[in-house]
CSV table of C-alpha atoms in Angstrom, one decimal:
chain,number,residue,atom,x,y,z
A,1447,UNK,CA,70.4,124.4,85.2
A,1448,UNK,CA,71.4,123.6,88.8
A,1449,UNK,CA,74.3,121.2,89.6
A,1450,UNK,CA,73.3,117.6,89.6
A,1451,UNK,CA,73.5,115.6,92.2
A,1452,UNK,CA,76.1,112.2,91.6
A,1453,UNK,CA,73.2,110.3,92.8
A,1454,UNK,CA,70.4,112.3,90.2
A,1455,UNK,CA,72.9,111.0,87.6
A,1456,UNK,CA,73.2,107.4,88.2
A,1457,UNK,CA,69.6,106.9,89.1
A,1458,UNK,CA,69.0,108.4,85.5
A,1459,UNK,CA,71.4,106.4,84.2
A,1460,UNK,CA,70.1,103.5,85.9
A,1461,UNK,CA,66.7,104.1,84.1
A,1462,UNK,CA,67.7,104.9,81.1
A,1463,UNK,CA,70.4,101.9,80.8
A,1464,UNK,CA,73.1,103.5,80.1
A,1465,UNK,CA,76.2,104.9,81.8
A,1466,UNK,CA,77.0,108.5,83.4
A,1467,UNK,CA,80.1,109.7,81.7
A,1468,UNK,CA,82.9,111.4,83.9
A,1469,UNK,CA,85.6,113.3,82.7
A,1470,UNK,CA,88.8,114.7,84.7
A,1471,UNK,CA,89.5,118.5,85.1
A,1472,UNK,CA,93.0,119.5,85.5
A,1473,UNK,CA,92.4,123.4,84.4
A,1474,UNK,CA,89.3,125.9,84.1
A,1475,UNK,CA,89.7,125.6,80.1
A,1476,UNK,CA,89.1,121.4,80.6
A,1477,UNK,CA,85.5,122.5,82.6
A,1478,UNK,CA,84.5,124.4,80.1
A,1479,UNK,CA,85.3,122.3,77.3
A,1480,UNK,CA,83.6,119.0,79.5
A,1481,UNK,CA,80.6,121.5,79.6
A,1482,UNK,CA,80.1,122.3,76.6
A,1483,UNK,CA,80.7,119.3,74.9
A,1484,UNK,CA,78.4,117.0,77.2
A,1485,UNK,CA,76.3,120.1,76.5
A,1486,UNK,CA,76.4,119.4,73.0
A,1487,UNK,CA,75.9,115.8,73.2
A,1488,UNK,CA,72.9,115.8,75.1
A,1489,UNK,CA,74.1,113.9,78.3
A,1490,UNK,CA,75.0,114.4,81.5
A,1491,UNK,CA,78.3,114.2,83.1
A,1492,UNK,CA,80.8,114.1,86.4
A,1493,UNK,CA,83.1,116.8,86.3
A,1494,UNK,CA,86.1,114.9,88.4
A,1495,UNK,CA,88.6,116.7,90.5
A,1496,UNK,CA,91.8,114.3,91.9
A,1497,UNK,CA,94.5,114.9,94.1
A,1498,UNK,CA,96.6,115.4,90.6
A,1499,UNK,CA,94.5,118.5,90.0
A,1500,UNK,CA,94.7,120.1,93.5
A,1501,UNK,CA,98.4,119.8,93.4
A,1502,UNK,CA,98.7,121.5,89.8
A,1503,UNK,CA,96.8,124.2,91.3
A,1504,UNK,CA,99.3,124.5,94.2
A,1505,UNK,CA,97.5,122.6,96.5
A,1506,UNK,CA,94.4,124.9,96.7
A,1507,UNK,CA,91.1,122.4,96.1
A,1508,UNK,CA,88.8,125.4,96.8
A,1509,UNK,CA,89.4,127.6,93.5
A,1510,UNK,CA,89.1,124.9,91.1
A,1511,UNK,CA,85.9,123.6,93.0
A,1512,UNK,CA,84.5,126.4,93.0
A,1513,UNK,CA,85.1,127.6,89.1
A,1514,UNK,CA,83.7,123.7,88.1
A,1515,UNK,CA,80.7,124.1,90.2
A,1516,UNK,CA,80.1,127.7,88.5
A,1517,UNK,CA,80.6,126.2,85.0
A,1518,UNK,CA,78.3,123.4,86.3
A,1519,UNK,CA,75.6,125.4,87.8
A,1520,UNK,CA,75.6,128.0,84.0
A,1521,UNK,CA,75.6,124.6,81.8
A,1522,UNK,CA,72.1,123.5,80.1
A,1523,UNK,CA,73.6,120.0,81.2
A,1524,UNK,CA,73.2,117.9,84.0
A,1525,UNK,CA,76.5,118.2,85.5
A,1526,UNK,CA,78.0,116.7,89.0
A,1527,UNK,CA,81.4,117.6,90.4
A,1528,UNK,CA,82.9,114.3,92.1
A,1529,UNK,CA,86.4,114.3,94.1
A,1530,UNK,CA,88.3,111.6,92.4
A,1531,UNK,CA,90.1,109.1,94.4
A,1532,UNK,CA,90.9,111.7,97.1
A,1533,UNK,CA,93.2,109.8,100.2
A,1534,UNK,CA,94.4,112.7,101.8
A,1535,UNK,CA,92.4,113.2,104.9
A,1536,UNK,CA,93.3,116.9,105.1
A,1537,UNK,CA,91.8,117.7,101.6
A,1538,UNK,CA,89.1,115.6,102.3
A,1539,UNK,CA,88.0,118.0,105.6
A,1540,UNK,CA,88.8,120.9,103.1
A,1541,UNK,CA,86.2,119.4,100.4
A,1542,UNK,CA,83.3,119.2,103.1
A,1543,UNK,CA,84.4,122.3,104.7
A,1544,UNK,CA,84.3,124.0,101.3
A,1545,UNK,CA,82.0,121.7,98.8
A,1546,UNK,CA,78.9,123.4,97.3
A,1547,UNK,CA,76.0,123.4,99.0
A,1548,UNK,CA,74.1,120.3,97.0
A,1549,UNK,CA,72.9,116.8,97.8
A,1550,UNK,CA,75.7,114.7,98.9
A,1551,UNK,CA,76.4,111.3,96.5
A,1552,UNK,CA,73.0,109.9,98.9
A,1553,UNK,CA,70.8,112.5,98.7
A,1554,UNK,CA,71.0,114.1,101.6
A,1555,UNK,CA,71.6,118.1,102.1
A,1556,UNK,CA,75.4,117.8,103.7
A,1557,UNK,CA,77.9,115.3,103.8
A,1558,UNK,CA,78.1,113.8,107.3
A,1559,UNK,CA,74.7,113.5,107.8
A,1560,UNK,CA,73.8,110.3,110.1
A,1561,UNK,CA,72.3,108.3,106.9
A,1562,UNK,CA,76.1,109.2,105.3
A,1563,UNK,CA,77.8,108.0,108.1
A,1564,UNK,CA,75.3,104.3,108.3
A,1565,UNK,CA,76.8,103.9,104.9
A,1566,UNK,CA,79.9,105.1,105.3
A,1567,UNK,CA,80.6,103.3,108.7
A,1568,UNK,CA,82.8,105.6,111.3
A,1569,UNK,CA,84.3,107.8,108.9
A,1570,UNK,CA,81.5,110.0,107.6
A,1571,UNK,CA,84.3,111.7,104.9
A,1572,UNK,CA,84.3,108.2,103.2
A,1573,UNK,CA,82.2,106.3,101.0
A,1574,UNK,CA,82.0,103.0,101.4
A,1575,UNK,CA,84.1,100.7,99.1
A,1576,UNK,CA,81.3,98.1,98.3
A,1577,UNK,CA,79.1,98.5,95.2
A,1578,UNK,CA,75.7,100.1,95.6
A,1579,UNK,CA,73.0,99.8,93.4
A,1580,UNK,CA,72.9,101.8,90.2
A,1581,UNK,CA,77.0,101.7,90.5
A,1582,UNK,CA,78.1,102.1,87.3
A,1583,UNK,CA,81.5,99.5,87.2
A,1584,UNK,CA,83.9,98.7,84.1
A,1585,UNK,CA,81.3,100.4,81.7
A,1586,UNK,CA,77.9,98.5,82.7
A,1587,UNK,CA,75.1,99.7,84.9
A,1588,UNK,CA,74.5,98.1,88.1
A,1589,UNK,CA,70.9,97.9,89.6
A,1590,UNK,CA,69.3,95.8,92.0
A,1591,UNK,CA,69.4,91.8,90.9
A,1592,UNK,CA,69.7,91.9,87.3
């Protein structure tokens, strides 16, 4: 299987009423364990990388991204990688300079894209803080009215 798309994953989850699990990666042995055990379970996960990770790993984000979207991309699951609560500006220029070439969290083919930055605002490396639909928040799914 390809990697997912964030947005594949909650749209599914959306549908299926139920949540997208996400689990943090801090080493190459946690990947492969969040693989194979979502693998296992028959779901589909994020596979989250934070500014906690990057900094165990010297401050390099591209290794780590790279070996989670390999595991990803080899997995019979649906798998997403998703920076986690990234602030630093300079690692976020890294991830789009670096990221693997899928859908961003909208859809599109590239982060940055003009429908990224409408729903960004300004900052196209940002999402936007407000809820969208099919957000999953605090363990329920989000969508539309209900």
């Amino acid at each position: 299987m390809s990697l997912a798309s964030t947005s594949d994953l909650v749209a599914a989850a959306v549908q299926n009423r139920c949540a997208v699990l996400a689990f943090n990666v801090i080493t190459l042995e946690h990947a492969e364990g969040i693989a194979l055990g979502v693998e296992r379970a028959g779901a589909a996960a994020l596979i989250q990388i934070s500014e906690n990770t990057v900094r165990f790993h010297g401050g390099a984000l591209a290794p780590i991204t790279a070996a989670c979207a390999q595991i990803a991309s080899a997995s019979a699951a649906p798998l997403a990688l998703h920076l986690d609560h990234i602030q630093d500006s300079a690692l976020l220029d890294e991830a789009v300079a670096t990221a693997p070439r899928t859908r961003c969290h909208l859809g599109d083919d590239r982060c940055g894209t003009s429908r990224c930055r409408r729903e960004r605002g300004s900052d196209s490396r940002f999402r936007s803080a407000r809820p969208r639909r099919g957000v999953v928040r605090r363990g329920r799914a989000r969508s539309g009215g209900r």
